């Protein structure tokens, strides 16, 4: 607490050296005013019935490569404009910004926490560097690796989140063996188009 109290920060000041609260407030108001707020379509039910699909169970390892992150401490990290993905449950998993590129740096991928907020899943279409607290799930079928397919699989993975919340330790081995249900033509062929079309049919899905 004493270190926090002694911490110095830069603020705009008036001629009498007191903080310029009015400037700070107006600065934030101006920033907010420049933000574009998207127009939302009326919420309506999807035109695609999930019950119309056939469903089969798939092991994660059957459809995705389970890859590790790389340990990068705050003291070793170099600041930059690449999102650093840590074991967070908010901000799409982004816990910092870095210029470090290593074997974990990837894009168009799911990140799933196995420490911290265990089982939380985020989709990363952008290039990002991953902490060793996060597993990367890379779809094995590159031509099917659309945003919509990733978001569908993310939803199925989140249904397993509570399983790892009570002493059942999450790790790479269990992740590979974890089963999720997906729309499929048969027990070995997921119906990727159904997944993509379903997500697209959701109201305002372009904002996901």
mmCIF file with all atom_site columns, C-alpha atoms in Angstrom:
data_model
loop_
_atom_site.group_PDB
_atom_site.id
_atom_site.type_symbol
_atom_site.label_atom_id
_atom_site.label_alt_id
_atom_site.label_comp_id
_atom_site.label_asym_id
_atom_site.label_entity_id
_atom_site.label_seq_id
_atom_site.pdbx_PDB_ins_code
_atom_site.Cartn_x
_atom_site.Cartn_y
_atom_site.Cartn_z
_atom_site.occupancy
_atom_site.B_iso_or_equiv
_atom_site.pdbx_formal_charge
_atom_site.auth_seq_id
_atom_site.auth_comp_id
_atom_site.auth_asym_id
_atom_site.auth_atom_id
_atom_site.pdbx_PDB_model_num
ATOM 1   C CA . UNK A 1 1   ? 0.000   0.000   0.000   1.00 0.00 ? 1   UNK A CA 1
ATOM 2   C CA . UNK A 1 2   ? 2.866   2.383   0.821   1.00 0.00 ? 2   UNK A CA 1
ATOM 3   C CA . UNK A 1 3   ? 4.328   1.873   -2.669  1.00 0.00 ? 3   UNK A CA 1
ATOM 4   C CA . UNK A 1 4   ? 0.977   2.659   -4.240  1.00 0.00 ? 4   UNK A CA 1
ATOM 5   C CA . UNK A 1 5   ? 0.662   5.852   -2.190  1.00 0.00 ? 5   UNK A CA 1
ATOM 6   C CA . UNK A 1 6   ? 4.149   6.937   -3.294  1.00 0.00 ? 6   UNK A CA 1
ATOM 7   C CA . UNK A 1 7   ? 3.504   6.222   -6.981  1.00 0.00 ? 7   UNK A CA 1
ATOM 8   C CA . UNK A 1 8   ? 3.717   9.324   -9.199  1.00 0.00 ? 8   UNK A CA 1
ATOM 9   C CA . UNK A 1 9   ? 1.575   9.869   -12.298 1.00 0.00 ? 9   UNK A CA 1
ATOM 10  C CA . UNK A 1 10  ? 1.506   12.657  -14.876 1.00 0.00 ? 10  UNK A CA 1
ATOM 11  C CA . UNK A 1 11  ? -1.644  14.817  -14.985 1.00 0.00 ? 11  UNK A CA 1
ATOM 12  C CA . UNK A 1 12  ? -2.555  18.101  -16.701 1.00 0.00 ? 12  UNK A CA 1
ATOM 13  C CA . UNK A 1 13  ? -2.378  21.019  -14.254 1.00 0.00 ? 13  UNK A CA 1
ATOM 14  C CA . UNK A 1 14  ? -3.558  24.612  -13.890 1.00 0.00 ? 14  UNK A CA 1
ATOM 15  C CA . UNK A 1 15  ? -1.272  27.617  -13.372 1.00 0.00 ? 15  UNK A CA 1
ATOM 16  C CA . UNK A 1 16  ? -1.470  27.101  -9.613  1.00 0.00 ? 16  UNK A CA 1
ATOM 17  C CA . UNK A 1 17  ? -0.151  23.510  -10.081 1.00 0.00 ? 17  UNK A CA 1
ATOM 18  C CA . UNK A 1 18  ? -3.436  21.866  -9.055  1.00 0.00 ? 18  UNK A CA 1
ATOM 19  C CA . UNK A 1 19  ? -4.838  19.089  -11.287 1.00 0.00 ? 19  UNK A CA 1
ATOM 20  C CA . UNK A 1 20  ? -6.935  20.367  -14.193 1.00 0.00 ? 20  UNK A CA 1
ATOM 21  C CA . UNK A 1 21  ? -10.018 18.206  -13.549 1.00 0.00 ? 21  UNK A CA 1
ATOM 22  C CA . UNK A 1 22  ? -12.089 20.068  -16.126 1.00 0.00 ? 22  UNK A CA 1
ATOM 23  C CA . UNK A 1 23  ? -9.598  19.360  -18.900 1.00 0.00 ? 23  UNK A CA 1
ATOM 24  C CA . UNK A 1 24  ? -9.488  15.666  -17.981 1.00 0.00 ? 24  UNK A CA 1
ATOM 25  C CA . UNK A 1 25  ? -13.274 15.395  -17.990 1.00 0.00 ? 25  UNK A CA 1
ATOM 26  C CA . UNK A 1 26  ? -13.649 17.187  -21.325 1.00 0.00 ? 26  UNK A CA 1
ATOM 27  C CA . UNK A 1 27  ? -10.881 15.095  -22.862 1.00 0.00 ? 27  UNK A CA 1
ATOM 28  C CA . UNK A 1 28  ? -12.756 11.882  -22.027 1.00 0.00 ? 28  UNK A CA 1
ATOM 29  C CA . UNK A 1 29  ? -16.071 13.349  -23.222 1.00 0.00 ? 29  UNK A CA 1
ATOM 30  C CA . UNK A 1 30  ? -14.432 14.199  -26.566 1.00 0.00 ? 30  UNK A CA 1
ATOM 31  C CA . UNK A 1 31  ? -12.950 10.710  -26.849 1.00 0.00 ? 31  UNK A CA 1
ATOM 32  C CA . UNK A 1 32  ? -16.333 9.095   -26.236 1.00 0.00 ? 32  UNK A CA 1
ATOM 33  C CA . UNK A 1 33  ? -17.950 11.380  -28.816 1.00 0.00 ? 33  UNK A CA 1
ATOM 34  C CA . UNK A 1 34  ? -15.604 10.104  -31.531 1.00 0.00 ? 34  UNK A CA 1
ATOM 35  C CA . UNK A 1 35  ? -16.560 6.477   -30.936 1.00 0.00 ? 35  UNK A CA 1
ATOM 36  C CA . UNK A 1 36  ? -18.838 5.025   -33.580 1.00 0.00 ? 36  UNK A CA 1
ATOM 37  C CA . UNK A 1 37  ? -21.799 3.173   -32.107 1.00 0.00 ? 37  UNK A CA 1
ATOM 38  C CA . UNK A 1 38  ? -23.005 0.415   -34.463 1.00 0.00 ? 38  UNK A CA 1
ATOM 39  C CA . UNK A 1 39  ? -26.632 0.217   -35.460 1.00 0.00 ? 39  UNK A CA 1
ATOM 40  C CA . UNK A 1 40  ? -28.303 -2.871  -34.032 1.00 0.00 ? 40  UNK A CA 1
ATOM 41  C CA . UNK A 1 41  ? -30.879 -4.917  -35.873 1.00 0.00 ? 41  UNK A CA 1
ATOM 42  C CA . UNK A 1 42  ? -34.002 -5.994  -33.948 1.00 0.00 ? 42  UNK A CA 1
ATOM 43  C CA . UNK A 1 43  ? -33.389 -9.185  -31.986 1.00 0.00 ? 43  UNK A CA 1
ATOM 44  C CA . UNK A 1 44  ? -35.107 -12.161 -33.560 1.00 0.00 ? 44  UNK A CA 1
ATOM 45  C CA . UNK A 1 45  ? -34.822 -15.919 -33.369 1.00 0.00 ? 45  UNK A CA 1
ATOM 46  C CA . UNK A 1 46  ? -32.450 -17.689 -35.723 1.00 0.00 ? 46  UNK A CA 1
ATOM 47  C CA . UNK A 1 47  ? -34.076 -18.995 -38.879 1.00 0.00 ? 47  UNK A CA 1
ATOM 48  C CA . UNK A 1 48  ? -32.091 -22.236 -38.461 1.00 0.00 ? 48  UNK A CA 1
ATOM 49  C CA . UNK A 1 49  ? -33.336 -24.838 -35.993 1.00 0.00 ? 49  UNK A CA 1
ATOM 50  C CA . UNK A 1 50  ? -30.509 -26.566 -34.104 1.00 0.00 ? 50  UNK A CA 1
ATOM 51  C CA . UNK A 1 51  ? -32.752 -29.610 -33.739 1.00 0.00 ? 51  UNK A CA 1
ATOM 52  C CA . UNK A 1 52  ? -32.769 -30.029 -37.503 1.00 0.00 ? 52  UNK A CA 1
ATOM 53  C CA . UNK A 1 53  ? -29.108 -31.078 -37.467 1.00 0.00 ? 53  UNK A CA 1
ATOM 54  C CA . UNK A 1 54  ? -27.651 -34.461 -36.656 1.00 0.00 ? 54  UNK A CA 1
ATOM 55  C CA . UNK A 1 55  ? -25.208 -34.281 -33.754 1.00 0.00 ? 55  UNK A CA 1
ATOM 56  C CA . UNK A 1 56  ? -22.152 -36.390 -32.951 1.00 0.00 ? 56  UNK A CA 1
ATOM 57  C CA . UNK A 1 57  ? -19.455 -36.229 -30.293 1.00 0.00 ? 57  UNK A CA 1
ATOM 58  C CA . UNK A 1 58  ? -15.905 -35.352 -31.319 1.00 0.00 ? 58  UNK A CA 1
ATOM 59  C CA . UNK A 1 59  ? -12.716 -35.320 -29.306 1.00 0.00 ? 59  UNK A CA 1
ATOM 60  C CA . UNK A 1 60  ? -11.026 -31.931 -29.451 1.00 0.00 ? 60  UNK A CA 1
ATOM 61  C CA . UNK A 1 61  ? -7.891  -33.625 -30.756 1.00 0.00 ? 61  UNK A CA 1
ATOM 62  C CA . UNK A 1 62  ? -9.876  -35.001 -33.718 1.00 0.00 ? 62  UNK A CA 1
ATOM 63  C CA . UNK A 1 63  ? -10.704 -31.563 -35.061 1.00 0.00 ? 63  UNK A CA 1
ATOM 64  C CA . UNK A 1 64  ? -8.116  -29.228 -33.530 1.00 0.00 ? 64  UNK A CA 1
ATOM 65  C CA . UNK A 1 65  ? -4.426  -29.156 -32.703 1.00 0.00 ? 65  UNK A CA 1
ATOM 66  C CA . UNK A 1 66  ? -3.870  -28.355 -29.013 1.00 0.00 ? 66  UNK A CA 1
ATOM 67  C CA . UNK A 1 67  ? -0.835  -26.088 -28.795 1.00 0.00 ? 67  UNK A CA 1
ATOM 68  C CA . UNK A 1 68  ? 0.888   -24.411 -25.861 1.00 0.00 ? 68  UNK A CA 1
ATOM 69  C CA . UNK A 1 69  ? 1.672   -20.808 -25.082 1.00 0.00 ? 69  UNK A CA 1
ATOM 70  C CA . UNK A 1 70  ? 5.071   -19.494 -24.009 1.00 0.00 ? 70  UNK A CA 1
ATOM 71  C CA . UNK A 1 71  ? 6.044   -18.173 -20.592 1.00 0.00 ? 71  UNK A CA 1
ATOM 72  C CA . UNK A 1 72  ? 6.736   -14.438 -20.751 1.00 0.00 ? 72  UNK A CA 1
ATOM 73  C CA . UNK A 1 73  ? 7.074   -12.538 -17.477 1.00 0.00 ? 73  UNK A CA 1
ATOM 74  C CA . UNK A 1 74  ? 6.225   -8.865  -17.095 1.00 0.00 ? 74  UNK A CA 1
ATOM 75  C CA . UNK A 1 75  ? 9.882   -8.062  -16.455 1.00 0.00 ? 75  UNK A CA 1
ATOM 76  C CA . UNK A 1 76  ? 10.944  -9.724  -19.718 1.00 0.00 ? 76  UNK A CA 1
ATOM 77  C CA . UNK A 1 77  ? 8.106   -8.399  -21.849 1.00 0.00 ? 77  UNK A CA 1
ATOM 78  C CA . UNK A 1 78  ? 8.761   -5.623  -24.357 1.00 0.00 ? 78  UNK A CA 1
ATOM 79  C CA . UNK A 1 79  ? 5.899   -3.207  -24.920 1.00 0.00 ? 79  UNK A CA 1
ATOM 80  C CA . UNK A 1 80  ? 4.362   -3.106  -28.402 1.00 0.00 ? 80  UNK A CA 1
ATOM 81  C CA . UNK A 1 81  ? 1.104   -3.347  -30.355 1.00 0.00 ? 81  UNK A CA 1
ATOM 82  C CA . UNK A 1 82  ? 0.630   -7.137  -30.375 1.00 0.00 ? 82  UNK A CA 1
ATOM 83  C CA . UNK A 1 83  ? -2.097  -8.384  -27.985 1.00 0.00 ? 83  UNK A CA 1
ATOM 84  C CA . UNK A 1 84  ? -0.718  -10.592 -25.211 1.00 0.00 ? 84  UNK A CA 1
ATOM 85  C CA . UNK A 1 85  ? -3.222  -13.270 -24.211 1.00 0.00 ? 85  UNK A CA 1
ATOM 86  C CA . UNK A 1 86  ? -3.265  -14.311 -20.554 1.00 0.00 ? 86  UNK A CA 1
ATOM 87  C CA . UNK A 1 87  ? -5.567  -16.348 -18.318 1.00 0.00 ? 87  UNK A CA 1
ATOM 88  C CA . UNK A 1 88  ? -8.251  -13.673 -18.068 1.00 0.00 ? 88  UNK A CA 1
ATOM 89  C CA . UNK A 1 89  ? -12.035 -13.900 -18.259 1.00 0.00 ? 89  UNK A CA 1
ATOM 90  C CA . UNK A 1 90  ? -12.461 -10.432 -19.790 1.00 0.00 ? 90  UNK A CA 1
ATOM 91  C CA . UNK A 1 91  ? -11.237 -8.143  -22.582 1.00 0.00 ? 91  UNK A CA 1
ATOM 92  C CA . UNK A 1 92  ? -11.124 -11.145 -24.943 1.00 0.00 ? 92  UNK A CA 1
ATOM 93  C CA . UNK A 1 93  ? -8.253  -12.532 -22.879 1.00 0.00 ? 93  UNK A CA 1
ATOM 94  C CA . UNK A 1 94  ? -5.949  -9.584  -23.629 1.00 0.00 ? 94  UNK A CA 1
ATOM 95  C CA . UNK A 1 95  ? -3.915  -8.773  -20.513 1.00 0.00 ? 95  UNK A CA 1
ATOM 96  C CA . UNK A 1 96  ? -1.121  -6.686  -22.052 1.00 0.00 ? 96  UNK A CA 1
ATOM 97  C CA . UNK A 1 97  ? 0.442   -5.442  -25.284 1.00 0.00 ? 97  UNK A CA 1
ATOM 98  C CA . UNK A 1 98  ? 3.830   -6.619  -26.474 1.00 0.00 ? 98  UNK A CA 1
ATOM 99  C CA . UNK A 1 99  ? 6.296   -6.576  -29.352 1.00 0.00 ? 99  UNK A CA 1
ATOM 100 C CA . UNK A 1 100 ? 7.507   -10.075 -28.454 1.00 0.00 ? 100 UNK A CA 1
ATOM 101 C CA . UNK A 1 101 ? 7.022   -12.689 -31.170 1.00 0.00 ? 101 UNK A CA 1
ATOM 102 C CA . UNK A 1 102 ? 7.661   -16.352 -30.343 1.00 0.00 ? 102 UNK A CA 1
ATOM 103 C CA . UNK A 1 103 ? 6.397   -19.834 -31.189 1.00 0.00 ? 103 UNK A CA 1
ATOM 104 C CA . UNK A 1 104 ? 3.013   -19.044 -29.616 1.00 0.00 ? 104 UNK A CA 1
ATOM 105 C CA . UNK A 1 105 ? 2.327   -15.997 -31.805 1.00 0.00 ? 105 UNK A CA 1
ATOM 106 C CA . UNK A 1 106 ? -0.676  -16.935 -33.932 1.00 0.00 ? 106 UNK A CA 1
ATOM 107 C CA . UNK A 1 107 ? -3.977  -15.773 -35.378 1.00 0.00 ? 107 UNK A CA 1
ATOM 108 C CA . UNK A 1 108 ? -7.382  -17.167 -36.400 1.00 0.00 ? 108 UNK A CA 1
ATOM 109 C CA . UNK A 1 109 ? -7.325  -19.394 -33.355 1.00 0.00 ? 109 UNK A CA 1
ATOM 110 C CA . UNK A 1 110 ? -9.148  -20.165 -30.101 1.00 0.00 ? 110 UNK A CA 1
ATOM 111 C CA . UNK A 1 111 ? -7.398  -19.562 -26.797 1.00 0.00 ? 111 UNK A CA 1
ATOM 112 C CA . UNK A 1 112 ? -8.559  -21.541 -23.754 1.00 0.00 ? 112 UNK A CA 1
ATOM 113 C CA . UNK A 1 113 ? -7.334  -20.890 -20.205 1.00 0.00 ? 113 UNK A CA 1
ATOM 114 C CA . UNK A 1 114 ? -5.973  -23.777 -18.176 1.00 0.00 ? 114 UNK A CA 1
ATOM 115 C CA . UNK A 1 115 ? -4.908  -21.564 -15.269 1.00 0.00 ? 115 UNK A CA 1
ATOM 116 C CA . UNK A 1 116 ? -6.553  -18.468 -13.847 1.00 0.00 ? 116 UNK A CA 1
ATOM 117 C CA . UNK A 1 117 ? -10.102 -18.351 -15.234 1.00 0.00 ? 117 UNK A CA 1
ATOM 118 C CA . UNK A 1 118 ? -9.996  -22.023 -16.167 1.00 0.00 ? 118 UNK A CA 1
ATOM 119 C CA . UNK A 1 119 ? -12.009 -23.065 -19.213 1.00 0.00 ? 119 UNK A CA 1
ATOM 120 C CA . UNK A 1 120 ? -12.680 -19.550 -20.493 1.00 0.00 ? 120 UNK A CA 1
ATOM 121 C CA . UNK A 1 121 ? -12.463 -19.431 -24.292 1.00 0.00 ? 121 UNK A CA 1
ATOM 122 C CA . UNK A 1 122 ? -11.888 -16.542 -26.690 1.00 0.00 ? 122 UNK A CA 1
ATOM 123 C CA . UNK A 1 123 ? -11.554 -16.292 -30.465 1.00 0.00 ? 123 UNK A CA 1
ATOM 124 C CA . UNK A 1 124 ? -8.542  -14.379 -31.789 1.00 0.00 ? 124 UNK A CA 1
ATOM 125 C CA . UNK A 1 125 ? -8.778  -13.490 -35.506 1.00 0.00 ? 125 UNK A CA 1
ATOM 126 C CA . UNK A 1 126 ? -5.842  -11.093 -35.075 1.00 0.00 ? 126 UNK A CA 1
ATOM 127 C CA . UNK A 1 127 ? -2.154  -11.884 -34.512 1.00 0.00 ? 127 UNK A CA 1
ATOM 128 C CA . UNK A 1 128 ? -1.490  -12.400 -30.794 1.00 0.00 ? 128 UNK A CA 1
ATOM 129 C CA . UNK A 1 129 ? 1.175   -13.815 -28.479 1.00 0.00 ? 129 UNK A CA 1
ATOM 130 C CA . UNK A 1 130 ? -0.017  -16.352 -25.896 1.00 0.00 ? 130 UNK A CA 1
ATOM 131 C CA . UNK A 1 131 ? 0.923   -16.892 -22.254 1.00 0.00 ? 131 UNK A CA 1
ATOM 132 C CA . UNK A 1 132 ? 1.848   -20.360 -21.021 1.00 0.00 ? 132 UNK A CA 1
ATOM 133 C CA . UNK A 1 133 ? -1.416  -20.227 -19.019 1.00 0.00 ? 133 UNK A CA 1
ATOM 134 C CA . UNK A 1 134 ? -3.393  -20.480 -22.265 1.00 0.00 ? 134 UNK A CA 1
ATOM 135 C CA . UNK A 1 135 ? -3.728  -23.346 -24.732 1.00 0.00 ? 135 UNK A CA 1
ATOM 136 C CA . UNK A 1 136 ? -4.170  -22.561 -28.424 1.00 0.00 ? 136 UNK A CA 1
ATOM 137 C CA . UNK A 1 137 ? -6.748  -24.568 -30.361 1.00 0.00 ? 137 UNK A CA 1
ATOM 138 C CA . UNK A 1 138 ? -5.968  -24.572 -34.084 1.00 0.00 ? 138 UNK A CA 1
ATOM 139 C CA . UNK A 1 139 ? -8.592  -26.035 -36.416 1.00 0.00 ? 139 UNK A CA 1
ATOM 140 C CA . UNK A 1 140 ? -7.058  -28.861 -38.457 1.00 0.00 ? 140 UNK A CA 1
ATOM 141 C CA . UNK A 1 141 ? -9.201  -28.059 -41.480 1.00 0.00 ? 141 UNK A CA 1
ATOM 142 C CA . UNK A 1 142 ? -7.849  -24.730 -42.743 1.00 0.00 ? 142 UNK A CA 1
ATOM 143 C CA . UNK A 1 143 ? -10.525 -24.221 -45.392 1.00 0.00 ? 143 UNK A CA 1
ATOM 144 C CA . UNK A 1 144 ? -13.222 -24.494 -42.711 1.00 0.00 ? 144 UNK A CA 1
ATOM 145 C CA . UNK A 1 145 ? -11.525 -22.152 -40.220 1.00 0.00 ? 145 UNK A CA 1
ATOM 146 C CA . UNK A 1 146 ? -13.959 -19.244 -40.530 1.00 0.00 ? 146 UNK A CA 1
ATOM 147 C CA . UNK A 1 147 ? -14.882 -16.832 -37.780 1.00 0.00 ? 147 UNK A CA 1
ATOM 148 C CA . UNK A 1 148 ? -18.340 -18.375 -37.535 1.00 0.00 ? 148 UNK A CA 1
ATOM 149 C CA . UNK A 1 149 ? -17.054 -21.945 -37.134 1.00 0.00 ? 149 UNK A CA 1
ATOM 150 C CA . UNK A 1 150 ? -14.667 -20.806 -34.396 1.00 0.00 ? 150 UNK A CA 1
ATOM 151 C CA . UNK A 1 151 ? -17.481 -19.017 -32.567 1.00 0.00 ? 151 UNK A CA 1
ATOM 152 C CA . UNK A 1 152 ? -19.720 -22.086 -32.768 1.00 0.00 ? 152 UNK A CA 1
ATOM 153 C CA . UNK A 1 153 ? -16.987 -24.340 -31.357 1.00 0.00 ? 153 UNK A CA 1
ATOM 154 C CA . UNK A 1 154 ? -16.235 -21.746 -28.675 1.00 0.00 ? 154 UNK A CA 1
ATOM 155 C CA . UNK A 1 155 ? -19.842 -21.998 -27.476 1.00 0.00 ? 155 UNK A CA 1
ATOM 156 C CA . UNK A 1 156 ? -19.621 -25.791 -27.295 1.00 0.00 ? 156 UNK A CA 1
ATOM 157 C CA . UNK A 1 157 ? -16.359 -25.600 -25.336 1.00 0.00 ? 157 UNK A CA 1
ATOM 158 C CA . UNK A 1 158 ? -17.803 -23.146 -22.826 1.00 0.00 ? 158 UNK A CA 1
ATOM 159 C CA . UNK A 1 159 ? -20.445 -25.733 -21.943 1.00 0.00 ? 159 UNK A CA 1
ATOM 160 C CA . UNK A 1 160 ? -17.611 -27.818 -20.457 1.00 0.00 ? 160 UNK A CA 1
ATOM 161 C CA . UNK A 1 161 ? -16.195 -24.962 -18.364 1.00 0.00 ? 161 UNK A CA 1
ATOM 162 C CA . UNK A 1 162 ? -17.808 -25.928 -15.046 1.00 0.00 ? 162 UNK A CA 1
ATOM 163 C CA . UNK A 1 163 ? -16.324 -29.412 -15.333 1.00 0.00 ? 163 UNK A CA 1
ATOM 164 C CA . UNK A 1 164 ? -12.884 -28.016 -14.514 1.00 0.00 ? 164 UNK A CA 1
ATOM 165 C CA . UNK A 1 165 ? -13.949 -25.708 -11.689 1.00 0.00 ? 165 UNK A CA 1
ATOM 166 C CA . UNK A 1 166 ? -13.940 -28.118 -8.742  1.00 0.00 ? 166 UNK A CA 1
ATOM 167 C CA . UNK A 1 167 ? -10.582 -29.836 -8.377  1.00 0.00 ? 167 UNK A CA 1
ATOM 168 C CA . UNK A 1 168 ? -10.661 -31.627 -11.735 1.00 0.00 ? 168 UNK A CA 1
ATOM 169 C CA . UNK A 1 169 ? -7.387  -30.178 -13.011 1.00 0.00 ? 169 UNK A CA 1
ATOM 170 C CA . UNK A 1 170 ? -7.437  -28.911 -16.563 1.00 0.00 ? 170 UNK A CA 1
ATOM 171 C CA . UNK A 1 171 ? -4.397  -29.818 -18.666 1.00 0.00 ? 171 UNK A CA 1
ATOM 172 C CA . UNK A 1 172 ? -3.374  -30.465 -22.263 1.00 0.00 ? 172 UNK A CA 1
ATOM 173 C CA . UNK A 1 173 ? -4.011  -34.208 -22.084 1.00 0.00 ? 173 UNK A CA 1
ATOM 174 C CA . UNK A 1 174 ? -7.561  -33.775 -20.817 1.00 0.00 ? 174 UNK A CA 1
ATOM 175 C CA . UNK A 1 175 ? -8.169  -31.021 -23.328 1.00 0.00 ? 175 UNK A CA 1
ATOM 176 C CA . UNK A 1 176 ? -7.255  -33.313 -26.222 1.00 0.00 ? 176 UNK A CA 1
ATOM 177 C CA . UNK A 1 177 ? -9.589  -36.018 -24.907 1.00 0.00 ? 177 UNK A CA 1
ATOM 178 C CA . UNK A 1 178 ? -12.452 -33.630 -24.106 1.00 0.00 ? 178 UNK A CA 1
ATOM 179 C CA . UNK A 1 179 ? -15.547 -34.395 -26.172 1.00 0.00 ? 179 UNK A CA 1
ATOM 180 C CA . UNK A 1 180 ? -17.959 -31.824 -27.534 1.00 0.00 ? 180 UNK A CA 1
ATOM 181 C CA . UNK A 1 181 ? -21.103 -32.281 -29.588 1.00 0.00 ? 181 UNK A CA 1
ATOM 182 C CA . UNK A 1 182 ? -21.186 -30.766 -33.059 1.00 0.00 ? 182 UNK A CA 1
ATOM 183 C CA . UNK A 1 183 ? -23.574 -30.854 -36.021 1.00 0.00 ? 183 UNK A CA 1
ATOM 184 C CA . UNK A 1 184 ? -22.255 -33.606 -38.285 1.00 0.00 ? 184 UNK A CA 1
ATOM 185 C CA . UNK A 1 185 ? -22.981 -35.727 -41.321 1.00 0.00 ? 185 UNK A CA 1
ATOM 186 C CA . UNK A 1 186 ? -21.617 -38.766 -39.478 1.00 0.00 ? 186 UNK A CA 1
ATOM 187 C CA . UNK A 1 187 ? -19.352 -39.615 -36.539 1.00 0.00 ? 187 UNK A CA 1
ATOM 188 C CA . UNK A 1 188 ? -16.237 -38.476 -38.408 1.00 0.00 ? 188 UNK A CA 1
ATOM 189 C CA . UNK A 1 189 ? -17.447 -35.529 -40.526 1.00 0.00 ? 189 UNK A CA 1
ATOM 190 C CA . UNK A 1 190 ? -18.584 -32.301 -38.833 1.00 0.00 ? 190 UNK A CA 1
ATOM 191 C CA . UNK A 1 191 ? -21.097 -30.184 -40.721 1.00 0.00 ? 191 UNK A CA 1
ATOM 192 C CA . UNK A 1 192 ? -19.022 -27.010 -40.906 1.00 0.00 ? 192 UNK A CA 1
ATOM 193 C CA . UNK A 1 193 ? -21.481 -25.227 -43.188 1.00 0.00 ? 193 UNK A CA 1
ATOM 194 C CA . UNK A 1 194 ? -24.335 -25.729 -40.729 1.00 0.00 ? 194 UNK A CA 1
ATOM 195 C CA . UNK A 1 195 ? -22.225 -24.176 -37.967 1.00 0.00 ? 195 UNK A CA 1
ATOM 196 C CA . UNK A 1 196 ? -21.269 -21.227 -40.149 1.00 0.00 ? 196 UNK A CA 1
ATOM 197 C CA . UNK A 1 197 ? -24.804 -20.639 -41.394 1.00 0.00 ? 197 UNK A CA 1
ATOM 198 C CA . UNK A 1 198 ? -26.233 -20.840 -37.874 1.00 0.00 ? 198 UNK A CA 1
ATOM 199 C CA . UNK A 1 199 ? -23.905 -18.164 -36.486 1.00 0.00 ? 199 UNK A CA 1
ATOM 200 C CA . UNK A 1 200 ? -24.595 -15.944 -39.499 1.00 0.00 ? 200 UNK A CA 1
ATOM 201 C CA . UNK A 1 201 ? -28.340 -16.308 -38.866 1.00 0.00 ? 201 UNK A CA 1
ATOM 202 C CA . UNK A 1 202 ? -28.080 -14.838 -35.350 1.00 0.00 ? 202 UNK A CA 1
ATOM 203 C CA . UNK A 1 203 ? -29.165 -11.212 -35.056 1.00 0.00 ? 203 UNK A CA 1
ATOM 204 C CA . UNK A 1 204 ? -26.210 -8.786  -35.197 1.00 0.00 ? 204 UNK A CA 1
ATOM 205 C CA . UNK A 1 205 ? -23.754 -11.648 -35.671 1.00 0.00 ? 205 UNK A CA 1
ATOM 206 C CA . UNK A 1 206 ? -21.501 -9.292  -37.649 1.00 0.00 ? 206 UNK A CA 1
ATOM 207 C CA . UNK A 1 207 ? -20.654 -7.658  -34.312 1.00 0.00 ? 207 UNK A CA 1
ATOM 208 C CA . UNK A 1 208 ? -19.487 -10.880 -32.668 1.00 0.00 ? 208 UNK A CA 1
#
